[in-house]
Every structure is written in structure tokens, then in C-alpha cells.
CSV table of C-alpha atoms in Angstrom, one decimal:
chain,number,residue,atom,x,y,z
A,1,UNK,CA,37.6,-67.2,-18.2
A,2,UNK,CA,37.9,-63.1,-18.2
A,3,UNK,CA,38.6,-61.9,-15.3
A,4,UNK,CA,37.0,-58.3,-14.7
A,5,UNK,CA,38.8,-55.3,-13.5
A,6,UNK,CA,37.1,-53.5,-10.4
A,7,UNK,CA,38.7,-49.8,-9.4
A,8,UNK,CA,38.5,-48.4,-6.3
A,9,UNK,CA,38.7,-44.9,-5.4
A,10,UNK,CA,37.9,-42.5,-2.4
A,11,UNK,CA,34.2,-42.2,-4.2
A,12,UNK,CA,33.7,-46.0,-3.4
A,13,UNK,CA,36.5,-47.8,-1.1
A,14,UNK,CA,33.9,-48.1,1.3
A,15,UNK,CA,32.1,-51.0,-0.8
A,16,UNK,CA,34.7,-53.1,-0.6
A,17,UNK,CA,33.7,-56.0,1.3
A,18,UNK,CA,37.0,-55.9,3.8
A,19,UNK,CA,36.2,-52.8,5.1
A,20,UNK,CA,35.3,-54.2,8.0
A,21,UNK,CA,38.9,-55.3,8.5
A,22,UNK,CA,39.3,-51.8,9.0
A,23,UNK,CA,39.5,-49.4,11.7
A,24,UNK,CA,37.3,-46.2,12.0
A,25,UNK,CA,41.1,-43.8,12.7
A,26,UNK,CA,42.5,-46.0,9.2
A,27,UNK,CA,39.4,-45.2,7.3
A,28,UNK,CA,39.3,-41.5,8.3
A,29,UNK,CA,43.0,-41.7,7.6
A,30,UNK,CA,42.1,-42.9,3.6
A,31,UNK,CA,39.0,-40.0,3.8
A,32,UNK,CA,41.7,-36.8,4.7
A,33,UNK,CA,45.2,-38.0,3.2
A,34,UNK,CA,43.3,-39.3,0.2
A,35,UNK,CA,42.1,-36.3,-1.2
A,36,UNK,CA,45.6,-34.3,-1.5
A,37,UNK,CA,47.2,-37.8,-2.8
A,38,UNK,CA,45.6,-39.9,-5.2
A,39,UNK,CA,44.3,-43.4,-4.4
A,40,UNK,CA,43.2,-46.4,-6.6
A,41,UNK,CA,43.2,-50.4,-5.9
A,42,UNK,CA,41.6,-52.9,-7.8
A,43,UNK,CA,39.5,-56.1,-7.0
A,44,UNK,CA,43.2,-58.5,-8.0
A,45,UNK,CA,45.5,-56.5,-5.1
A,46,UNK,CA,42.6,-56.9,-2.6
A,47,UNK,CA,42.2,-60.5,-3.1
A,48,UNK,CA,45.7,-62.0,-3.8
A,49,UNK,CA,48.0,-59.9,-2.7
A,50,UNK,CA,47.1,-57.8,0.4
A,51,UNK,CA,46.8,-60.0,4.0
A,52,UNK,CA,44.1,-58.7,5.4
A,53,UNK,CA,44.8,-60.4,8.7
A,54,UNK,CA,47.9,-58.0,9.1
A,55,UNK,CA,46.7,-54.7,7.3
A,56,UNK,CA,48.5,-52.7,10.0
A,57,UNK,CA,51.9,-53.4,9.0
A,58,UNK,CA,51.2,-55.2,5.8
A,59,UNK,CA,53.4,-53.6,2.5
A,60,UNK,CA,51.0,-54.3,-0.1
A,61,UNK,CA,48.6,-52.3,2.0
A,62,UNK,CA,50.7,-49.6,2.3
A,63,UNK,CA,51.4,-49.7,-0.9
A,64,UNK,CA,48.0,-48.7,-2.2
A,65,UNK,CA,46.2,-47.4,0.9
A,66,UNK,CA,46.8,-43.9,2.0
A,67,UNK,CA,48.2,-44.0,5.8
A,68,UNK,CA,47.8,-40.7,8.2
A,69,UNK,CA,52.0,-40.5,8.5
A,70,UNK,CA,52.0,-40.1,4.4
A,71,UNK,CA,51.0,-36.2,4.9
A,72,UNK,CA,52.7,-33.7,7.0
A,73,UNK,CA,51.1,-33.4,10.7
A,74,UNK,CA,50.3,-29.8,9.5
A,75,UNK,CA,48.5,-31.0,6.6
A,76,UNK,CA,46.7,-33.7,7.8
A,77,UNK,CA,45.5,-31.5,10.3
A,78,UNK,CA,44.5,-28.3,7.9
A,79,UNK,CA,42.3,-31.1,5.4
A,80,UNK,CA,40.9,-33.0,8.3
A,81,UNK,CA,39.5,-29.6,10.3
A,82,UNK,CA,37.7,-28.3,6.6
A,83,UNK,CA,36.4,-32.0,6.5
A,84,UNK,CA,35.3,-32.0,10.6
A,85,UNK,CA,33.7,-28.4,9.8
A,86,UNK,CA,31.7,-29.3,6.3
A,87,UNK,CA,33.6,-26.9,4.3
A,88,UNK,CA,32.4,-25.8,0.9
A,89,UNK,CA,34.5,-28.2,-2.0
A,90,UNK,CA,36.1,-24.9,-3.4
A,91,UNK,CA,38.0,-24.1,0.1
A,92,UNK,CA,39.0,-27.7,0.6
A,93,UNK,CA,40.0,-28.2,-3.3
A,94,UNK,CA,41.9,-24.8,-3.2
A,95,UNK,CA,43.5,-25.6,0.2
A,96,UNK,CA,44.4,-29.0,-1.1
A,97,UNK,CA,46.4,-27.5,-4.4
A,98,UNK,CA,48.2,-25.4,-1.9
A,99,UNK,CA,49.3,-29.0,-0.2
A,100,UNK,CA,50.3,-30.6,-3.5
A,101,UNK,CA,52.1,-27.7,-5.1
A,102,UNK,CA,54.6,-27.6,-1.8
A,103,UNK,CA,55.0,-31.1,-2.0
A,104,UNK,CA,57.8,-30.9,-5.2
A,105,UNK,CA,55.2,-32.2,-8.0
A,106,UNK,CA,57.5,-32.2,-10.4
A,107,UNK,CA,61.0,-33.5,-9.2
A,108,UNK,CA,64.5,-33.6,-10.9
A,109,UNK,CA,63.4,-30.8,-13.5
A,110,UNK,CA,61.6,-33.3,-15.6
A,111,UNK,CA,59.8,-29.8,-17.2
A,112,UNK,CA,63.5,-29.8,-18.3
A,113,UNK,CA,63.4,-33.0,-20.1
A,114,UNK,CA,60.6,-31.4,-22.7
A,115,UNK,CA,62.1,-31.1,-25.9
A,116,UNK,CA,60.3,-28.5,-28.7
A,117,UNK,CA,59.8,-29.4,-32.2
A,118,UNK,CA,60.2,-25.6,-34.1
A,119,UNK,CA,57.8,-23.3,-31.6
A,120,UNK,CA,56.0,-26.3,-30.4
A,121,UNK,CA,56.2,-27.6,-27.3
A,122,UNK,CA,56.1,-31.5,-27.0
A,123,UNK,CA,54.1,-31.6,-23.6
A,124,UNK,CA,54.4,-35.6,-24.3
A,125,UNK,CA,57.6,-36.2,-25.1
A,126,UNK,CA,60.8,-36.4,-22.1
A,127,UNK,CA,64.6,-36.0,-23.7
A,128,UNK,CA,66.7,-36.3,-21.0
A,129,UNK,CA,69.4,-38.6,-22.6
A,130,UNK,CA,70.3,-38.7,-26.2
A,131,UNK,CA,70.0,-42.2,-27.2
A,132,UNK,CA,66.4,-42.4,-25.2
A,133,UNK,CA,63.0,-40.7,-25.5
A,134,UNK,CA,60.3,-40.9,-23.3
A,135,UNK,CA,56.5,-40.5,-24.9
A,136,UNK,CA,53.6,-40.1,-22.7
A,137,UNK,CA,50.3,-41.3,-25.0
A,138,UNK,CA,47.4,-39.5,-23.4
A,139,UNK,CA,45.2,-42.9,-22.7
A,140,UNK,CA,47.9,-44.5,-20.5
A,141,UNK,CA,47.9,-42.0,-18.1
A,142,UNK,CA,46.5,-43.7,-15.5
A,143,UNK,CA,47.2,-46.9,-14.1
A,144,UNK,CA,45.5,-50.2,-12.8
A,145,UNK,CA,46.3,-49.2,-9.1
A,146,UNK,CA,48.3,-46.0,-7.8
A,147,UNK,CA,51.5,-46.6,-5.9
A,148,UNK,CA,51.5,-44.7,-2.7
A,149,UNK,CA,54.8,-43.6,-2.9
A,150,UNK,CA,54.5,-42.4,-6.8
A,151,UNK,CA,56.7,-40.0,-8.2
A,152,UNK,CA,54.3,-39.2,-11.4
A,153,UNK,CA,51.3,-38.7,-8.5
A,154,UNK,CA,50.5,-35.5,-10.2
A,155,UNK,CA,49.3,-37.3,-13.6
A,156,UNK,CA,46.8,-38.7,-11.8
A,157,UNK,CA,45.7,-35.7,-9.4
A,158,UNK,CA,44.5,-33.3,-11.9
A,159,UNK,CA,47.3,-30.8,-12.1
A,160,UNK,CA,46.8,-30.3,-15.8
A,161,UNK,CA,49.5,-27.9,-15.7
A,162,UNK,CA,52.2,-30.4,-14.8
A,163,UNK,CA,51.0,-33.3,-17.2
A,164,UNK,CA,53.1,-35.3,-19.4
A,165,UNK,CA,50.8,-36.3,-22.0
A,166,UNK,CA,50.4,-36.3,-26.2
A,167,UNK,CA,48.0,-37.6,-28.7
A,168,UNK,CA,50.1,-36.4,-31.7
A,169,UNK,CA,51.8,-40.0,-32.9
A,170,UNK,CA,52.5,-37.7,-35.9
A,171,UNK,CA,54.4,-35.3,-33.7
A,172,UNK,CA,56.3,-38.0,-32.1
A,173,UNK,CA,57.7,-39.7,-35.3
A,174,UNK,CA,58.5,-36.0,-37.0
A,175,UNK,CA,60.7,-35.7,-33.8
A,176,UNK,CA,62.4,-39.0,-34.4
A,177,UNK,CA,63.3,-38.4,-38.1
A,178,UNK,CA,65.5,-35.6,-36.7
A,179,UNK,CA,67.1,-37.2,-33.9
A,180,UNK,CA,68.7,-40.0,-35.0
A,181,UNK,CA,70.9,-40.7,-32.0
A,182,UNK,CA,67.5,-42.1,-30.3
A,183,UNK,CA,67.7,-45.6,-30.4
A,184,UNK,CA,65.4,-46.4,-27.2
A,185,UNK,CA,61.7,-45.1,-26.8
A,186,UNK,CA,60.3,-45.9,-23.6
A,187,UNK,CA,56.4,-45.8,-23.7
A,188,UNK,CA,55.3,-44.8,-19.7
A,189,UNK,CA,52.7,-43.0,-17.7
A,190,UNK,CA,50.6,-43.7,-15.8
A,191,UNK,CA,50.4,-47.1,-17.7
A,192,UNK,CA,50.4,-48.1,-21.0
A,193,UNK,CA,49.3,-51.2,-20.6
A,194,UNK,CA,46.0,-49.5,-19.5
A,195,UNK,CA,45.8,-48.6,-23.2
A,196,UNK,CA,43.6,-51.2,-25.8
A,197,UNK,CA,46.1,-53.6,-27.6
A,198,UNK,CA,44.4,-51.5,-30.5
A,199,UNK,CA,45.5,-48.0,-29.7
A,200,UNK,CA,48.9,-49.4,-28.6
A,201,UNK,CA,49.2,-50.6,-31.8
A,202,UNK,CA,48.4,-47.3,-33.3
A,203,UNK,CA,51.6,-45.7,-31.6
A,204,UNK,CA,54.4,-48.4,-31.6
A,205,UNK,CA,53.8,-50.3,-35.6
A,206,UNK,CA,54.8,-46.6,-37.0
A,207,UNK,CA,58.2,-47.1,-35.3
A,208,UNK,CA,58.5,-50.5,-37.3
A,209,UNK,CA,58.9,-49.6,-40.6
A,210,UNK,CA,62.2,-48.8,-42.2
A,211,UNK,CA,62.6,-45.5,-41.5
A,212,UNK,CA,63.1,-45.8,-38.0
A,213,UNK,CA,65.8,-48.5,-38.3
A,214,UNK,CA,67.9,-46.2,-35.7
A,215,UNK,CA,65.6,-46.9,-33.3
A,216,UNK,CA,66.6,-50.7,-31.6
A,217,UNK,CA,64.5,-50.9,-28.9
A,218,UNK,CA,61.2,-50.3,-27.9
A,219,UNK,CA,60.4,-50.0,-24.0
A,220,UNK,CA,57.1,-50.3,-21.8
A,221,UNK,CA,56.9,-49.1,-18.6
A,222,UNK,CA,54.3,-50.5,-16.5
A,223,UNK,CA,53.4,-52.5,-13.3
A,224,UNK,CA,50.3,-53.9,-14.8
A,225,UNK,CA,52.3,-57.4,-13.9
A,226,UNK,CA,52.1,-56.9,-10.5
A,227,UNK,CA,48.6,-55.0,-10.0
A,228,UNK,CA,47.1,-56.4,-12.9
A,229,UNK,CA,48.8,-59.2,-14.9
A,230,UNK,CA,45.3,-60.8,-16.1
A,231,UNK,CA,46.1,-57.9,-19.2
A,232,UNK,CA,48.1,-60.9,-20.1
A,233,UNK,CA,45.7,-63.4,-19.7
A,234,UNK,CA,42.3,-63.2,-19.8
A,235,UNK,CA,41.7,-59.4,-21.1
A,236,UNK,CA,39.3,-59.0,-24.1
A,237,UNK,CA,41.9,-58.1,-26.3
A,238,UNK,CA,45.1,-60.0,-24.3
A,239,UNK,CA,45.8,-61.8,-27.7
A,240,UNK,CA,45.8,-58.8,-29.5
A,241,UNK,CA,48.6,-57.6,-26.9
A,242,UNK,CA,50.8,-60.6,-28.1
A,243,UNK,CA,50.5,-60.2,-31.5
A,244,UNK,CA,51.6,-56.5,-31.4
A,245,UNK,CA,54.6,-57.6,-29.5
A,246,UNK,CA,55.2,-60.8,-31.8
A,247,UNK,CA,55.4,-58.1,-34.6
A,248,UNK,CA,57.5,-55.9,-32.8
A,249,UNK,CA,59.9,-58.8,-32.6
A,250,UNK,CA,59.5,-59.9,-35.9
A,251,UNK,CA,60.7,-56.1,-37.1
A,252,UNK,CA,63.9,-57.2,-35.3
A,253,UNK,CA,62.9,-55.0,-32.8
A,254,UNK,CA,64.1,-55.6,-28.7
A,255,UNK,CA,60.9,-55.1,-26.5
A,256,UNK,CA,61.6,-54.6,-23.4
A,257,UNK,CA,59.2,-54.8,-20.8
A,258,UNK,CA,60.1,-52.2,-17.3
A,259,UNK,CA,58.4,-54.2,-15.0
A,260,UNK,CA,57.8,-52.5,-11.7
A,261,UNK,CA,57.6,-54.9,-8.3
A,262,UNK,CA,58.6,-53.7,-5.1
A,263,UNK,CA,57.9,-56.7,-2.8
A,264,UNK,CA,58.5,-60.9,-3.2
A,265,UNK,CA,54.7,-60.8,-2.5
A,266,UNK,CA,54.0,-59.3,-6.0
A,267,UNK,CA,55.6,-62.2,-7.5
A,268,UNK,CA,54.2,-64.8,-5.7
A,269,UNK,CA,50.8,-65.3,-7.8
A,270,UNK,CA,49.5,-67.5,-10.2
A,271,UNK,CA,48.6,-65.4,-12.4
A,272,UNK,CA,51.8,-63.2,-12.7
A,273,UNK,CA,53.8,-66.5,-13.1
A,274,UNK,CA,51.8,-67.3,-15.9
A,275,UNK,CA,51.8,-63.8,-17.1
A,276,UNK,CA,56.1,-63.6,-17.2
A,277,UNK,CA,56.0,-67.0,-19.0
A,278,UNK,CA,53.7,-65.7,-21.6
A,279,UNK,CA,55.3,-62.9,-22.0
A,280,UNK,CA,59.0,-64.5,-22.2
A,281,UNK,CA,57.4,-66.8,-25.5
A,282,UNK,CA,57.4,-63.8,-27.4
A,283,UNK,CA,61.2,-63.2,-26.9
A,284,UNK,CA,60.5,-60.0,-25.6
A,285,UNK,CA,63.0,-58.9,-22.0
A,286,UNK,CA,61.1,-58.1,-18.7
A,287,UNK,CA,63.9,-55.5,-16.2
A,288,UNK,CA,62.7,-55.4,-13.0
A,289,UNK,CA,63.1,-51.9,-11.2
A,290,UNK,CA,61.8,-50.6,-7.8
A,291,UNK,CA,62.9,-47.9,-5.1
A,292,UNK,CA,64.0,-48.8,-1.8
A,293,UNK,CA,61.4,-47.9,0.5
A,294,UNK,CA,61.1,-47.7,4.2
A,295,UNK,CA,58.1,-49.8,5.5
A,296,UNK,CA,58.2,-51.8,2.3
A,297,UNK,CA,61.2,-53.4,1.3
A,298,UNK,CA,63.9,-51.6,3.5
A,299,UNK,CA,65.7,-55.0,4.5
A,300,UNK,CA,68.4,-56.7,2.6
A,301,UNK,CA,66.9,-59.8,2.7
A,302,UNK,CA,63.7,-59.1,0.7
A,303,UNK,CA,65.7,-57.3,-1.9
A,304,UNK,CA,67.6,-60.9,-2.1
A,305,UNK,CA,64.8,-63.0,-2.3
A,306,UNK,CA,63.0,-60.6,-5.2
A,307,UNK,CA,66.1,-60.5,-7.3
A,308,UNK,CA,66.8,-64.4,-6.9
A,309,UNK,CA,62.6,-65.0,-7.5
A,310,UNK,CA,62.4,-62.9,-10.7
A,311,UNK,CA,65.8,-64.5,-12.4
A,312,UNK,CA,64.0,-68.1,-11.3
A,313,UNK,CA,61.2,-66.5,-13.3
A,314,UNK,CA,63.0,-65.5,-16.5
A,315,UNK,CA,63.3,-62.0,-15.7
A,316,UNK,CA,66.3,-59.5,-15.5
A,317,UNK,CA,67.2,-57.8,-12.1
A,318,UNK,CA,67.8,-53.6,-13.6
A,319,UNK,CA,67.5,-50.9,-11.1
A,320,UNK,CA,67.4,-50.3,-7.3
A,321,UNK,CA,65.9,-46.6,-6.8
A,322,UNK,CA,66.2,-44.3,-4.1
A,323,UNK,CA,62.8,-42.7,-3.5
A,324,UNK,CA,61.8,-39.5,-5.3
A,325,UNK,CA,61.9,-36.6,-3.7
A,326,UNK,CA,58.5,-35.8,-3.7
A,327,UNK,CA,54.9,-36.6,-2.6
A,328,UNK,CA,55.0,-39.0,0.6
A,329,UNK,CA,58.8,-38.9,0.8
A,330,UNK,CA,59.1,-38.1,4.1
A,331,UNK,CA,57.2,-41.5,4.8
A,332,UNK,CA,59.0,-43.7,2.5
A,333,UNK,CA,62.6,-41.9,2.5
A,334,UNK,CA,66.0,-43.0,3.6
A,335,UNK,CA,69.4,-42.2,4.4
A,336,UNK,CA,71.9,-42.8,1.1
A,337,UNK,CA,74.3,-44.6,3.4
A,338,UNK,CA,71.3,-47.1,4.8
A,339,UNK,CA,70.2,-47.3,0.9
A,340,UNK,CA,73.8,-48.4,0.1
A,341,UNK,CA,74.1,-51.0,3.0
A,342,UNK,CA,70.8,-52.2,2.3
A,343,UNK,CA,72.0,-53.1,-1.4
A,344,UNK,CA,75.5,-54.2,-0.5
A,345,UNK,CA,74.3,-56.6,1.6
A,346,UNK,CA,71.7,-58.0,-1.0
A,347,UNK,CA,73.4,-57.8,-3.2
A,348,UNK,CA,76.3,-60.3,-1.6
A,349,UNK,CA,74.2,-62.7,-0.8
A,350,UNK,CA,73.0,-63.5,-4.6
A,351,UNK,CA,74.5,-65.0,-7.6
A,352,UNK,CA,76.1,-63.5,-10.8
A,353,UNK,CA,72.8,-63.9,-12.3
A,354,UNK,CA,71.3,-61.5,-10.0
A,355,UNK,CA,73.9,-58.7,-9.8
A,356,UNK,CA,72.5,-57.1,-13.5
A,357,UNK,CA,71.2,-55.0,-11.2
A,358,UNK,CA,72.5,-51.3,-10.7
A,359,UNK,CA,71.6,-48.7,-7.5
A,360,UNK,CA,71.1,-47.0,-5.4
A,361,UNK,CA,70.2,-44.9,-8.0
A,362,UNK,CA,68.6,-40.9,-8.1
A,363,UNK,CA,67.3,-40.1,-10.8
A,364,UNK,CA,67.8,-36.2,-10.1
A,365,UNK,CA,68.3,-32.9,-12.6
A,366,UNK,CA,71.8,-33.6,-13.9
A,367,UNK,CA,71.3,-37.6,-14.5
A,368,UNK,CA,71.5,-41.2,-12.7
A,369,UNK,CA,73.5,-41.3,-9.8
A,370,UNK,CA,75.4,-44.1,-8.6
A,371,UNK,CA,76.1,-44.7,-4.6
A,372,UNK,CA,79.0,-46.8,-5.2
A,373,UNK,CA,79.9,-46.9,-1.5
A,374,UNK,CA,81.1,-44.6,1.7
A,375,UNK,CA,85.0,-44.7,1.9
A,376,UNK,CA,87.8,-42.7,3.8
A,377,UNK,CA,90.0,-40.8,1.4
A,378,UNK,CA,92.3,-38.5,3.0
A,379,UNK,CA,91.1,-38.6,6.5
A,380,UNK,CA,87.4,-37.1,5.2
A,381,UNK,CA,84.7,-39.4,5.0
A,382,UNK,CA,83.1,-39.6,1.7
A,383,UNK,CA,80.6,-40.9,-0.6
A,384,UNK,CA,81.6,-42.3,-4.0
A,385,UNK,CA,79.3,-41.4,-6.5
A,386,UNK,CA,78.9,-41.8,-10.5
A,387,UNK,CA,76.6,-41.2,-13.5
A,388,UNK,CA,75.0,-44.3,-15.0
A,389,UNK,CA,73.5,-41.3,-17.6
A,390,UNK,CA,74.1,-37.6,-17.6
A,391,UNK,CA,72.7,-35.2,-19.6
A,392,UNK,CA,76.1,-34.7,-20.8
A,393,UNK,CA,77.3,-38.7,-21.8
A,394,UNK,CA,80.7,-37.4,-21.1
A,395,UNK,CA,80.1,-37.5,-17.3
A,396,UNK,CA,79.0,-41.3,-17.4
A,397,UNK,CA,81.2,-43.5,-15.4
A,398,UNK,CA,83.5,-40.7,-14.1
A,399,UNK,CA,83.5,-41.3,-10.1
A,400,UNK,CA,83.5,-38.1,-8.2
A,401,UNK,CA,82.7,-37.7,-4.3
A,402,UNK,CA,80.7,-35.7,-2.0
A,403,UNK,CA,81.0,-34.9,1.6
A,404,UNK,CA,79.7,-37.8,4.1
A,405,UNK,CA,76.2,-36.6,5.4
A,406,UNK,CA,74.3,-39.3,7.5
A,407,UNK,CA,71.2,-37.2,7.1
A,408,UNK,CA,71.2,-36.9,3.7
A,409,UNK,CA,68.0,-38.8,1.4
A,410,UNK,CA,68.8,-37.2,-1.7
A,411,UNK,CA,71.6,-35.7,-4.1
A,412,UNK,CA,71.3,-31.8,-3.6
A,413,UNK,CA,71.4,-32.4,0.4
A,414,UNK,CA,75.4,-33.2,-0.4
A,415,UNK,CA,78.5,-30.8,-1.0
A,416,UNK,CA,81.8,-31.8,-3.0
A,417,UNK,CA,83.7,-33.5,-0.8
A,418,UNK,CA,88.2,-31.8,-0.5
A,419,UNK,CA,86.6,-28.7,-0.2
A,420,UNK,CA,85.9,-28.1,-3.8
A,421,UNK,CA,83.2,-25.6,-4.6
A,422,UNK,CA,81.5,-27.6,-7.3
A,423,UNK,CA,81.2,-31.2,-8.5
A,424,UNK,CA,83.2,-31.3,-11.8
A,425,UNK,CA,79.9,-31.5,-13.6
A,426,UNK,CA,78.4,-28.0,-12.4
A,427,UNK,CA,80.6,-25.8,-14.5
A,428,UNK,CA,78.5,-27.1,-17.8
A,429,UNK,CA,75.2,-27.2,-16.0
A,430,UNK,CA,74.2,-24.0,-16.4
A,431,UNK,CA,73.7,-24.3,-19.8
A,432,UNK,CA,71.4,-27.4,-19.4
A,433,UNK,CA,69.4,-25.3,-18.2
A,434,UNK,CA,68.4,-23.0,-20.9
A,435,UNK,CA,64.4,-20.8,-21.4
A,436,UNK,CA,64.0,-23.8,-23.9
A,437,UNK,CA,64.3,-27.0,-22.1
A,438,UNK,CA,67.4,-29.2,-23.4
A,439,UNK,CA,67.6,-30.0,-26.5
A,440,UNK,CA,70.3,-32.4,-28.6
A,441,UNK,CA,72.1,-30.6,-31.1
């Protein structure tokens, strides 16, 4: 039997029939904070995987609910007083862009990432690393629900200016013919798994034929498994889905699915178990990635039981984020030396199976970064760092070190450790960052 899809947004939350489970302060909470981030559930999170009996501290909740502490006092404040006082939408909207554009809407330099083709500008297209490209199709750039602590919050907010997105398959596959060293295209958002099995097909069987034998495999990023996993199931056009990826395997192809769950609740379903085991038939991959988040998943334990609950399932443990700066970070952010114990002490208490998976990771300007661990060298406390991908390949793997700083959430908050002025990478960095953006050459 389909199972239907119902969205809700700030226009309608207030129809759903928990709301009584609700508070008036929570609610008002959802009315301020909710306009300057965006906010989206569906009917499949409210039913099976939020416990309404303990919304006050419950992550799946948090997860998709805006909460007062996600904004700045001083924001908060400023949105709720136009709201209090019935201000005209063009003061609260303008007021509200202000808020967004100081909240660092587009972190790590992705604007860097965006690679031109001649004069022209491939607004949907990220190059970051040589062997990987990024494509943003226009329709997926949205998503079944909206993570709270999203660091692509900005597709979904209306800041057209600071948009990843492209129509032009065209474009795309030009791009490709010249850069051979891609062998990985990741397909991302939003969602693509938003997008009909139809237009999906439209973008990724191009990619299939001959031509493109350089590129091996064919990513989707998407957390339609845990906020809406009946896209495998019961969806009008969920066979359709399979038979796209059947002939993506059939091209000897890998397809790789980037699944997204950030909690053992996600997991725990029906309908996602079934959804995995489909998708596993095909002989596609699903990597499982999340950032560590405070009020979510900032225990060792619950890292331990997700990584050991998605090998039972056939999936393969990949990355442990640190949160992005940007957005809510301040709600969801943590020291690099807690992210590092949290992980070392998951990570011991699984088997081989489990340990595939790589972090803390930042994905910041120059690349991935590693926290391999906190160690004395020298008498000066340290953190042991690496690149898992640089925007120059010759920095992957290299360790380097930067000065201990218990405060620190994210990479540029640290200085070379020894006293050295720069971290070995910086002499070249300059010239990653060009008027172009970064192109391979």
C-alpha cells in the first residue's frame, strides 16, 4: 500500500495533531527561530520516530524542530519583538537576511569549490578534489525533512545568491569530457532522492555510456532512508528507482548510497530495515556518515550502538563529522578534544567491522581534517591532525600538529603548534584561492 508523504512547514505545523503535546513557550519558540532557519517534518518522523512523551529532551525532535537556544539571544529577541509588535513582512524579512547572512551561510569556501567551463560559471557543479565532483540538479534541492543543524540551510531558505544548483546535464557531462581524473560524482542537495526516478534517470544514464568509462563510481547523498525510506518502498515510481540503480550496476558502475543517520533511533524502523535490504539486492553500497552533535548523539555509547546496528544491517560505517561552522553551531558544537574522546571511546568498544569509519572530520577550506588524537610532544600539548583530502593530494596523510586549545570547535580557531608561523600547507594556499575558483589543470 502507498504510503503518502505529508510536509510540514511554519505555514501549517500547527495542524499537526500532537500539537497539543506542545507547550505555548516551544511553539512560540518554532514561530520566531523558524523564520530565520528553515523548518520541515513529514507525517513518517512524527509518527515513528519522534517520542512524543519526551519531546523536551527527545533528539529526533531536536532534530527537526527549531528550539529557542538554536538562535543567538540577540536574535531571538530582535525577530520575536517585530513579531510581538505586528511588523510589516518587509522589516521582518529584511531583518531576518541580516540574521542569516552573519550566521556563515556558506562555510569552508564552498563558492571556492565552483569550477568554470570557458566564461561560464557552473553554479551546480563543486570541484574541491580532483578525482570527485559534486552536481547539484535543481529539483533535488530540497529534502523530505530539514535537519536542524544543516550546513546547506541556505538552499532551502531562499538565498538565491548562495545556491548550488544546475539544470544543464549537458553542461555537466561537457565538464567531465575534460576532466578525466574524476572518477566519483556525487549527486547531493537538498536531496536527490526528492527527485522522480524519471528525472534521476535523465541525469545519471548519460554517465553510463562509454565515454565516461573514467568515471567508477556514482554517489547519492541523501537521508531519505531515515526521514523517508518509503521512496524505497511504496513510492509511485519506487520500482523505477531500482531499475535505474540495477542499470547503473549493470554498466559496471559502483553506486554508492551516502546515507545520513545521526541517531540508533533512525535505524530502528520497519520500514528503513526493509528499505537497506532492498537496496543492498541491487549490489549497490550504503556509507553511513553523521556529525557529532551535542544534544543528539554526543555520547560514545550511541555512536557504538549506530555503527554496530548499521554493519548488522549491511551497511558500511564512513564518516564521523564535526559540526559545520555555521547556522545553529553554537547549539550543536563541540570541543575537538571532546569530539576526539567521544570517538575513541566508540570506536574501542566495536569490532573491525565497524572501525571503516574515519573522524572526527572538518570539512573546512583547505580539505578533510583528521583529529588523530591530543599527545605531548616536546613538553607542548598538541593536537595531531591530517588530511583525508586536500585540495592539493600531496598533503593527504601527512600528520602535522597544532597548538592544544580546549576551546577550540573548529580548524581556524588553532595555530601551528613549535612555534611555527604556518602549517606546512599554507605556503601553497594562496594560490587555491585564485578570482576564478580552483580549477584542475
Amino acid at each position: 500500500m502507498e504510503k503518502i508523504i505529508k510536509s510540514y512547514t511554519l505555514h501549517n505545523y500547527r495542524t499537526l495533531p500532537q500539537i497539543n503535546s506542545l507547550s505555548d513557550e516551544m511553539i512560540r519558540d518554532i514561530e520566531v527561530v523558524g523564520r530565520v532557519l528553515p523548518f520541515k517534518t513529514n507525517n513518517y518522523v512524527i509518527e515513528e520516530l519522534i517520542d512524543w512523551n519526551n519531546i523536551e529532551s527527545d533528539p529526533i525532535f531536536t532534530l527537526n524542530f527549531p528550539r529557542k537556544e538554536m538562535l543567538e539571544k540577540k536574535h531571538y529577541y530582535m525577530i520575536e519583538k517585530l513579531l510581538n509588535n505586528d511588523a510589516e513582512k518587509t522589516i521582518i524579512d529584511a531583518k531576518v537576511q541580516q540574521i542569516r547572512l552573519s550566521l556563515n551561510p556558506n562555510p569552508a569556501g564552498q563558492e571556492h569549490n565552483v569550477p568554470y567551463l570557458g566564461e561560464i560559471k557552473l553554479k551546480g557543479i563543486q570541484h574541491k578534489y580532483p578525482e570527485t565532483v559534486l552536481f547539484f540538479p535543481s529539483q533535488g534541492q530540497t529534502c523530505h525533512a530539514y535537519c536542524t543543524f544543516c550546513f546547506r540551510w541556505p538552499q532551502f531558505s531562499g538565498m538565491s545568491g548562495l545556491k548550488f544548483a544546475m539544470k544543464e546535464t549537458d553542461l555537466l557531462l561537457k565538464y567531465l569530457r575534460i576532466h578525466k581524473e574524476v572518477t566519483d560524482i556525487l549527486f547531493t542537495g537538498g536531496d536527490p532522492m526528492v527527485i522522480s526516478a524519471s528525472v534521476l534517470r535523465s541525469y545519471i544514464e548519460p554517465l553510463l555510456q562509454p565515454e565516461f568509462n573514467h568515471i567508477h563510481s556514482i554517489r547519492i547523498g541523501t537521508k531519505s532512508l531515515t526521514y523517508w525510506p518509503y521512496r524505497f518502498l511504496s513510492d509511485k515510481d519506487s520500482d523505477d528507482i531500482f531499475r535505474l540503480f540495477d542499470s547503473i550496476i549493470a554498466a559496471g558502475k559502483n553506486l554508492s548510497i551516502q546515507a545520513h543517520f545521526n541517531h540508533p533511533v533512525e535505524l530502528s524502523t520497519d520500514a528503513v530495515k526493509q528499505a537497506i535490504s532492498r537496496i543492498r539486492t541491487t549490489g549497490a553500497q550504503i556509507r553511513t556518515q553523521s556529525p557529532l552533535l551535542k544534544h543528539i548523539n554526543d555520547r560514545p555509547e550511541l555512536w557504538a550502538q549506530m555503527w554496530r546496528k548499521q554493519v548488522d544491517l549491511g551497511c558500511i560505517p564512513y564518516y564521523m563529522f564535526v559540526a559545520r561552522d555555521t547556522g545553529s553551531r553554537h547549539y550543536f558544537e563541540l570541543p575537538l578534544d571532546k569530539c576526539w574522546q567521544i570517538f575513541r571511546r566508540a570506536y574501542r568498544q566495536v569490532s573491525g567491522l565497524c572501525r571503516t569509519v574515519r573522524g572526527p572530520s572538518m570539512s573546512d577550506h583547505p580539505g578533510k581534517i583528521q583529529i588523530l588524537g591530543v599527545q605531548e610532544i616536546k613538553g607542548e600539548k598538541v593536537f595531531v591532525l591530517r588530511f583525508l583530502q586536500g585540495r592539493d593530494p600531496k598533503w593527504v596523510d601527512i600528520p602535522f600538529f597544532a597548538e592544544y586549545n580546549p576551546k577550540a570547535t573548529w580548524f581556524d580557531q588553532l595555530k601551528p603548534a613549535f612555534g611555527e608561523e604556518k602549517f606546512f600547507f599554507e605556503e601553497n594556499r594562496s594560490k587555491l584561492t585564485r578570482t576564478k575558483p580552483f580549477l584542475f589543470e
